[in-house]
PDB file of C-alpha atoms and ligand atoms in Angstrom:
ATOM      1  CA  UNK A1378     -59.182 149.792 -17.634  1.00 92.00           C
ATOM      2  CA  UNK A1379     -59.782 150.186 -13.918  1.00 98.00           C
ATOM      3  CA  UNK A1380     -62.826 152.353 -13.275  1.00 98.00           C
ATOM      4  CA  UNK A1381     -63.260 153.935  -9.841  1.00 98.00           C
ATOM      5  CA  UNK A1382     -66.686 155.275  -8.892  1.00 98.00           C
ATOM      6  CA  UNK A1383     -65.776 158.203  -6.742  1.00 98.00           C
ATOM      7  CA  UNK A1384     -67.127 161.008  -4.618  1.00 98.00           C
ATOM      8  CA  UNK A1385     -64.739 163.694  -3.342  1.00 96.00           C
ATOM      9  CA  UNK A1386     -63.642 163.330   0.299  1.00 94.00           C
ATOM     10  CA  UNK A1387     -64.722 159.701   0.546  1.00 97.00           C
ATOM     11  CA  UNK A1388     -62.890 156.371   0.715  1.00 98.00           C
ATOM     12  CA  UNK A1389     -62.562 156.290  -3.059  1.00 98.00           C
ATOM     13  CA  UNK A1390     -59.546 158.557  -2.435  1.00 98.00           C
ATOM     14  CA  UNK A1391     -57.780 155.493  -0.986  1.00 98.00           C
ATOM     15  CA  UNK A1392     -58.182 153.614  -4.254  1.00 98.00           C
ATOM     16  CA  UNK A1393     -57.164 156.498  -6.494  1.00 98.00           C
ATOM     17  CA  UNK A1394     -54.179 157.153  -4.226  1.00 98.00           C
ATOM     18  CA  UNK A1395     -53.004 153.564  -4.598  1.00 98.00           C
ATOM     19  CA  UNK A1396     -53.350 153.685  -8.404  1.00 98.00           C
ATOM     20  CA  UNK A1397     -51.229 156.833  -8.356  1.00 98.00           C
ATOM     21  CA  UNK A1398     -48.597 155.200  -6.145  1.00 98.00           C
ATOM     22  CA  UNK A1399     -48.440 152.162  -8.445  1.00 98.00           C
ATOM     23  CA  UNK A1400     -48.626 154.326 -11.579  1.00 98.00           C
ATOM     24  CA  UNK A1401     -51.363 152.178 -13.078  1.00 97.00           C
ATOM     25  CA  UNK A1402     -53.930 153.706 -15.431  1.00 98.00           C
ATOM     26  CA  UNK A1403     -57.432 154.245 -14.126  1.00 98.00           C
ATOM     27  CA  UNK A1404     -60.564 156.147 -14.907  1.00 98.00           C
ATOM     28  CA  UNK A1405     -62.605 158.106 -12.358  1.00 98.00           C
ATOM     29  CA  UNK A1406     -66.383 158.322 -12.557  1.00 98.00           C
ATOM     30  CA  UNK A1407     -67.646 160.894 -10.077  1.00 98.00           C
ATOM     31  CA  UNK A1408     -71.082 159.953  -8.807  1.00 98.00           C
ATOM     32  CA  UNK A1409     -73.824 162.019  -7.294  1.00 98.00           C
ATOM     33  CA  UNK A1410     -73.279 161.484  -3.548  1.00 97.00           C
ATOM     34  CA  UNK A1411     -76.782 162.685  -2.620  1.00 96.00           C
ATOM     35  CA  UNK A1412     -78.824 160.382  -0.399  1.00 94.00           C
ATOM     36  CA  UNK A1413     -81.434 160.151  -3.144  1.00 96.00           C
ATOM     37  CA  UNK A1414     -79.040 158.941  -5.809  1.00 98.00           C
ATOM     38  CA  UNK A1415     -77.298 156.518  -3.485  1.00 97.00           C
ATOM     39  CA  UNK A1416     -80.703 155.021  -2.608  1.00 97.00           C
ATOM     40  CA  UNK A1417     -81.658 154.654  -6.271  1.00 98.00           C
ATOM     41  CA  UNK A1418     -82.040 151.257  -7.901  1.00 98.00           C
ATOM     42  CA  UNK A1419     -79.264 152.237 -10.288  1.00 97.00           C
ATOM     43  CA  UNK A1420     -76.690 152.805  -7.527  1.00 98.00           C
ATOM     44  CA  UNK A1421     -77.991 149.981  -5.292  1.00 98.00           C
ATOM     45  CA  UNK A1422     -77.281 147.628  -8.179  1.00 97.00           C
ATOM     46  CA  UNK A1423     -73.650 148.738  -7.894  1.00 97.00           C
ATOM     47  CA  UNK A1424     -73.324 148.894  -4.108  1.00 98.00           C
ATOM     48  CA  UNK A1425     -75.657 146.905  -1.817  1.00 97.00           C
ATOM     49  CA  UNK A1426     -75.644 149.619   0.889  1.00 97.00           C
ATOM     50  CA  UNK A1427     -75.701 152.563  -1.485  1.00 98.00           C
ATOM     51  CA  UNK A1428     -72.202 153.647  -0.415  1.00 98.00           C
ATOM     52  CA  UNK A1429     -68.994 154.699  -2.147  1.00 98.00           C
ATOM     53  CA  UNK A1430     -66.614 153.498  -3.551  1.00 98.00           C
ATOM     54  CA  UNK A1431     -67.164 150.865  -6.207  1.00 98.00           C
ATOM     55  CA  UNK A1432     -64.458 149.705  -8.586  1.00 98.00           C
ATOM     56  CA  UNK A1433     -64.541 147.799 -11.863  1.00 98.00           C
ATOM     57  CA  UNK A1434     -61.654 146.076 -13.571  1.00 98.00           C
ATOM     58  CA  UNK A1435     -62.929 144.440 -16.736  1.00 97.00           C
ATOM     59  CA  UNK A1436     -65.614 141.963 -15.657  1.00 97.00           C
ATOM     60  CA  UNK A1437     -64.785 142.297 -11.955  1.00 98.00           C
ATOM     61  CA  UNK A1438     -66.874 144.658  -9.828  1.00 97.00           C
ATOM     62  CA  UNK A1439     -65.903 145.233  -6.180  1.00 98.00           C
ATOM     63  CA  UNK A1440     -67.391 147.176  -3.318  1.00 98.00           C
ATOM     64  CA  UNK A1441     -65.390 147.696  -0.051  1.00 98.00           C
ATOM     65  CA  UNK A1442     -62.377 149.961  -0.404  1.00 98.00           C
ATOM     66  CA  UNK A1443     -59.943 147.645   1.421  1.00 98.00           C
ATOM     67  CA  UNK A1444     -60.820 144.762  -0.890  1.00 98.00           C
ATOM     68  CA  UNK A1445     -59.998 147.082  -3.798  1.00 98.00           C
ATOM     69  CA  UNK A1446     -56.637 147.950  -2.245  1.00 98.00           C
ATOM     70  CA  UNK A1447     -55.745 144.303  -1.739  1.00 98.00           C
ATOM     71  CA  UNK A1448     -56.925 143.285  -5.199  1.00 98.00           C
ATOM     72  CA  UNK A1449     -54.913 146.032  -6.883  1.00 98.00           C
ATOM     73  CA  UNK A1450     -51.777 145.179  -4.908  1.00 98.00           C
ATOM     74  CA  UNK A1451     -52.090 141.466  -5.642  1.00 98.00           C
ATOM     75  CA  UNK A1452     -52.897 141.955  -9.302  1.00 98.00           C
ATOM     76  CA  UNK A1453     -50.762 144.943 -10.263  1.00 98.00           C
ATOM     77  CA  UNK A1454     -48.399 145.588  -7.352  1.00 98.00           C
ATOM     78  CA  UNK A1455     -45.654 143.173  -8.372  1.00 97.00           C
ATOM     79  CA  UNK A1456     -44.666 142.827  -4.710  1.00 97.00           C
ATOM     80  CA  UNK A1457     -44.764 146.564  -4.032  1.00 98.00           C
ATOM     81  CA  UNK A1458     -46.439 148.166  -1.012  1.00 98.00           C
ATOM     82  CA  UNK A1459     -47.201 144.941   0.858  1.00 98.00           C
ATOM     83  CA  UNK A1460     -45.081 142.364   2.698  1.00 98.00           C
ATOM     84  CA  UNK A1461     -44.628 138.871   1.381  1.00 97.00           C
ATOM     85  CA  UNK A1462     -47.730 136.739   2.031  1.00 96.00           C
ATOM     86  CA  UNK A1463     -47.335 134.451   5.023  1.00 97.00           C
ATOM     87  CA  UNK A1464     -44.522 136.489   6.628  1.00 98.00           C
ATOM     88  CA  UNK A1465     -44.643 137.987  10.115  1.00 97.00           C
ATOM     89  CA  UNK A1466     -44.802 141.442   8.533  1.00 98.00           C
ATOM     90  CA  UNK A1467     -47.813 140.318   6.478  1.00 98.00           C
ATOM     91  CA  UNK A1468     -49.626 139.293   9.673  1.00 98.00           C
ATOM     92  CA  UNK A1469     -49.117 142.791  11.060  1.00 98.00           C
ATOM     93  CA  UNK A1470     -49.986 144.348   7.721  1.00 98.00           C
ATOM     94  CA  UNK A1471     -53.317 142.485   7.714  1.00 98.00           C
ATOM     95  CA  UNK A1472     -53.923 143.386  11.337  1.00 98.00           C
ATOM     96  CA  UNK A1473     -53.530 147.122  10.684  1.00 98.00           C
ATOM     97  CA  UNK A1474     -55.618 147.044   7.499  1.00 98.00           C
ATOM     98  CA  UNK A1475     -58.499 145.364   9.284  1.00 98.00           C
ATOM     99  CA  UNK A1476     -58.102 147.425  12.443  1.00 98.00           C
ATOM    100  CA  UNK A1477     -58.168 150.693  10.493  1.00 98.00           C
ATOM    101  CA  UNK A1478     -61.399 149.945   8.657  1.00 98.00           C
ATOM    102  CA  UNK A1479     -63.373 147.423  10.705  1.00 98.00           C
ATOM    103  CA  UNK A1480     -62.515 148.580  14.250  1.00 98.00           C
ATOM    104  CA  UNK A1481     -61.346 152.210  14.149  1.00 98.00           C
ATOM    105  CA  UNK A1482     -63.401 153.583  11.244  1.00 98.00           C
ATOM    106  CA  UNK A1483     -66.623 151.990  12.455  1.00 98.00           C
ATOM    107  CA  UNK A1484     -67.385 154.357  15.349  1.00 98.00           C
ATOM    108  CA  UNK A1485     -66.216 157.256  13.169  1.00 98.00           C
ATOM    109  CA  UNK A1486     -68.875 156.268  10.612  1.00 97.00           C
ATOM    110  CA  UNK A1487     -71.487 156.284  13.391  1.00 98.00           C
ATOM    111  CA  UNK A1488     -70.363 159.769  14.415  1.00 98.00           C
ATOM    112  CA  UNK A1489     -70.559 161.029  10.837  1.00 97.00           C
ATOM    113  CA  UNK A1490     -74.019 159.530  10.324  1.00 96.00           C
ATOM    114  CA  UNK A1491     -75.456 160.971  13.520  1.00 97.00           C
ATOM    115  CA  UNK A1492     -73.837 164.401  13.281  1.00 96.00           C
ATOM    116  CA  UNK A1493     -73.737 165.102   9.523  1.00 94.00           C
ATOM    117  CA  UNK A1494     -75.105 162.614   7.025  1.00 93.00           C
ATOM    118  CA  UNK A1495     -78.579 161.889   8.369  1.00 94.00           C
ATOM    119  CA  UNK A1496     -81.350 164.462   8.400  1.00 94.00           C
ATOM    120  CA  UNK A1497     -81.764 166.097  11.826  1.00 95.00           C
ATOM    121  CA  UNK A1498     -84.825 164.085  12.817  1.00 96.00           C
ATOM    122  CA  UNK A1499     -82.961 160.795  12.328  1.00 96.00           C
ATOM    123  CA  UNK A1500     -79.925 161.733  14.433  1.00 97.00           C
ATOM    124  CA  UNK A1501     -79.424 160.176  17.870  1.00 96.00           C
ATOM    125  CA  UNK A1502     -77.027 162.383  19.883  1.00 90.00           C
ATOM    126  CA  UNK A1503     -76.166 159.565  22.325  1.00 97.00           C
ATOM    127  CA  UNK A1504     -74.743 157.532  19.446  1.00 97.00           C
ATOM    128  CA  UNK A1505     -72.166 160.240  18.780  1.00 97.00           C
ATOM    129  CA  UNK A1506     -70.936 160.226  22.369  1.00 97.00           C
ATOM    130  CA  UNK A1507     -70.858 156.439  22.544  1.00 98.00           C
ATOM    131  CA  UNK A1508     -68.983 156.243  19.245  1.00 98.00           C
ATOM    132  CA  UNK A1509     -66.460 158.795  20.455  1.00 98.00           C
ATOM    133  CA  UNK A1510     -65.747 156.590  23.478  1.00 98.00           C
ATOM    134  CA  UNK A1511     -65.295 153.572  21.184  1.00 98.00           C
ATOM    135  CA  UNK A1512     -62.979 155.487  18.854  1.00 98.00           C
ATOM    136  CA  UNK A1513     -60.684 156.816  21.586  1.00 98.00           C
ATOM    137  CA  UNK A1514     -58.888 153.526  22.405  1.00 98.00           C
ATOM    138  CA  UNK A1515     -58.391 152.911  18.677  1.00 98.00           C
ATOM    139  CA  UNK A1516     -56.764 156.305  18.289  1.00 98.00           C
ATOM    140  CA  UNK A1517     -54.626 155.757  21.397  1.00 98.00           C
ATOM    141  CA  UNK A1518     -53.447 152.349  20.120  1.00 98.00           C
ATOM    142  CA  UNK A1519     -52.547 153.839  16.749  1.00 98.00           C
ATOM    143  CA  UNK A1520     -50.720 156.780  18.290  1.00 98.00           C
ATOM    144  CA  UNK A1521     -48.787 154.488  20.626  1.00 98.00           C
ATOM    145  CA  UNK A1522     -47.786 152.174  17.793  1.00 98.00           C
ATOM    146  CA  UNK A1523     -46.460 155.122  15.811  1.00 98.00           C
ATOM    147  CA  UNK A1524     -43.978 156.293  18.463  1.00 98.00           C
ATOM    148  CA  UNK A1525     -40.659 156.473  16.558  1.00 97.00           C
ATOM    149  CA  UNK A1526     -42.252 155.028  13.422  1.00 98.00           C
ATOM    150  CA  UNK A1527     -43.136 156.587  10.077  1.00 97.00           C
ATOM    151  CA  UNK A1528     -45.193 153.642   8.811  1.00 98.00           C
ATOM    152  CA  UNK A1529     -47.421 151.008  10.343  1.00 98.00           C
ATOM    153  CA  UNK A1530     -45.417 147.988   9.204  1.00 98.00           C
ATOM    154  CA  UNK A1531     -41.622 147.837   9.171  1.00 95.00           C
ATOM    155  CA  UNK A1532     -39.765 150.767   7.637  1.00 93.00           C
ATOM    156  CA  UNK A1533     -41.735 151.143   4.476  1.00 96.00           C
ATOM    157  CA  UNK A1534     -44.928 152.646   3.199  1.00 98.00           C
ATOM    158  CA  UNK A1535     -47.630 150.052   2.433  1.00 98.00           C
ATOM    159  CA  UNK A1536     -51.293 149.637   1.588  1.00 98.00           C
ATOM    160  CA  UNK A1537     -51.994 149.567   5.334  1.00 98.00           C
ATOM    161  CA  UNK A1538     -50.860 153.203   5.531  1.00 98.00           C
ATOM    162  CA  UNK A1539     -53.241 154.196   2.738  1.00 98.00           C
ATOM    163  CA  UNK A1540     -56.108 152.573   4.618  1.00 98.00           C
ATOM    164  CA  UNK A1541     -55.140 154.038   7.995  1.00 98.00           C
ATOM    165  CA  UNK A1542     -54.522 157.513   6.577  1.00 98.00           C
ATOM    166  CA  UNK A1543     -58.128 157.818   5.499  1.00 98.00           C
ATOM    167  CA  UNK A1544     -59.355 156.620   8.888  1.00 98.00           C
ATOM    168  CA  UNK A1545     -57.153 159.206  10.603  1.00 98.00           C
ATOM    169  CA  UNK A1546     -58.337 161.831   8.132  1.00 98.00           C
ATOM    170  CA  UNK A1547     -61.900 161.137   9.334  1.00 98.00           C
ATOM    171  CA  UNK A1548     -60.817 161.255  12.986  1.00 98.00           C
ATOM    172  CA  UNK A1549     -59.104 164.593  12.358  1.00 98.00           C
ATOM    173  CA  UNK A1550     -62.161 165.946  10.537  1.00 97.00           C
ATOM    174  CA  UNK A1551     -64.258 164.960  13.571  1.00 97.00           C
ATOM    175  CA  UNK A1552     -61.759 166.838  15.785  1.00 97.00           C
ATOM    176  CA  UNK A1553     -60.950 163.699  17.770  1.00 98.00           C
ATOM    177  CA  UNK A1554     -57.265 164.570  17.948  1.00 98.00           C
ATOM    178  CA  UNK A1555     -54.683 167.227  17.346  1.00 98.00           C
ATOM    179  CA  UNK A1556     -50.924 167.638  17.467  1.00 98.00           C
ATOM    180  CA  UNK A1557     -50.918 167.693  21.262  1.00 98.00           C
ATOM    181  CA  UNK A1558     -53.294 164.868  22.091  1.00 98.00           C
ATOM    182  CA  UNK A1559     -51.901 162.340  19.579  1.00 98.00           C
ATOM    183  CA  UNK A1560     -48.549 163.702  18.335  1.00 98.00           C
ATOM    184  CA  UNK A1561     -47.387 160.499  16.640  1.00 98.00           C
ATOM    185  CA  UNK A1562     -50.587 159.958  14.685  1.00 98.00           C
ATOM    186  CA  UNK A1563     -50.559 163.661  13.763  1.00 98.00           C
ATOM    187  CA  UNK A1564     -46.989 163.542  12.415  1.00 98.00           C
ATOM    188  CA  UNK A1565     -47.650 160.248  10.609  1.00 98.00           C
ATOM    189  CA  UNK A1566     -50.751 161.628   8.895  1.00 98.00           C
ATOM    190  CA  UNK A1567     -49.002 164.862   7.898  1.00 98.00           C
ATOM    191  CA  UNK A1568     -46.170 162.846   6.293  1.00 98.00           C
ATOM    192  CA  UNK A1569     -48.629 160.700   4.356  1.00 98.00           C
ATOM    193  CA  UNK A1570     -50.672 163.686   3.242  1.00 98.00           C
ATOM    194  CA  UNK A1571     -47.501 165.214   1.775  1.00 98.00           C
ATOM    195  CA  UNK A1572     -47.060 162.326  -0.667  1.00 98.00           C
ATOM    196  CA  UNK A1573     -47.538 163.491  -4.271  1.00 98.00           C
ATOM    197  CA  UNK A1574     -49.782 160.499  -5.051  1.00 98.00           C
ATOM    198  CA  UNK A1575     -52.130 161.482  -2.234  1.00 98.00           C
ATOM    199  CA  UNK A1576     -52.177 165.071  -3.415  1.00 98.00           C
ATOM    200  CA  UNK A1577     -53.063 163.892  -6.937  1.00 97.00           C
ATOM    201  CA  UNK A1578     -55.848 161.690  -5.579  1.00 97.00           C
ATOM    202  CA  UNK A1579     -57.350 164.663  -3.764  1.00 96.00           C
ATOM    203  CA  UNK A1580     -57.638 166.514  -7.078  1.00 95.00           C
ATOM    204  CA  UNK A1581     -59.729 163.721  -8.679  1.00 92.00           C
TER     205      UNK A1581
HETATM  206  N1  GSH B2266     -66.303 149.689   4.587  1.00 74.57           N
HETATM  207  C1  GSH B2266     -66.736 150.455   3.433  1.00 74.57           C
HETATM  208  C2  GSH B2266     -67.316 151.770   3.934  1.00 74.57           C
HETATM  209  C3  GSH B2266     -67.924 152.578   2.789  1.00 74.57           C
HETATM  210  C4  GSH B2266     -68.452 153.906   3.316  1.00 74.57           C
HETATM  211  O1  GSH B2266     -68.900 154.046   4.475  1.00 74.57           O
HETATM  212  N2  GSH B2266     -68.430 154.916   2.441  1.00 74.57           N
HETATM  213  C5  GSH B2266     -68.911 156.223   2.818  1.00 74.57           C
HETATM  214  C6  GSH B2266     -68.107 157.298   2.122  1.00 74.57           C
HETATM  215  S1  GSH B2266     -66.425 157.227   2.633  1.00 74.57           S
HETATM  216  C7  GSH B2266     -70.352 156.356   2.371  1.00 74.57           C
HETATM  217  O2  GSH B2266     -70.669 156.025   1.236  1.00 74.57           O
HETATM  218  N3  GSH B2266     -71.204 156.833   3.264  1.00 74.57           N
HETATM  219  C8  GSH B2266     -72.579 157.025   2.987  1.00 74.57           C
HETATM  220  C9  GSH B2266     -73.430 156.245   3.936  1.00 74.57           C
HETATM  221  O3  GSH B2266     -72.908 155.593   4.833  1.00 74.57           O
HETATM  222  O4  GSH B2266     -74.641 156.286   3.766  1.00 74.57           O
HETATM  223  C10 GSH B2266     -65.557 150.677   2.493  1.00 74.57           C
HETATM  224  O5  GSH B2266     -64.413 150.715   2.979  1.00 74.57           O
HETATM  225  O6  GSH B2266     -65.752 150.797   1.269  1.00 74.57           O
END
């Protein structure tokens, strides 16, 4: 059984969402997202940075949400929700997966740390402004790519959209864009958020 260590409104939603899309059984273990618990030896043994999510499948334990997405697609997807390995579409699929988490989500994480997660005395206001400037070109590139498109790659929904949706969710939460400033990203996110599998994942 796949076990997903989860905290509401975190990247574990990506993993639950994918399990729902693929209709594969999984179990959710909701963890205490407090700083104290995440710094505990118990949780550090699960995740080296004390973050969420973590996933187990039998003897396999994985941290990093995008690795979980790729593992689940490769192991249980049966060719669904990702292009054929080695194809041109797969190159773009990989590009958008990595862009969404390693380039776009990174400054958003800095903003969240220095405006919400850290205690006041550890926050550096300049980091928030710098991160906003780093996030803006990522948002613009995403919005531009989505002109006349419903999905990142080709005409079909894929794992890349699950990854990007959560990044855009964070950007929206941080009020980095709205319907006027990035209309294509806004429409794209609204369409993805309407998917029943996403709605189920939000209830976890
Ligand atoms: N690249 C990691 C990022 C994990 C991450 O930043 N998780 C957030 C919740 S969505 C977290 O645990 N934040 C707490 C912290 O950074 O201390 C992944 O995709 O799993």
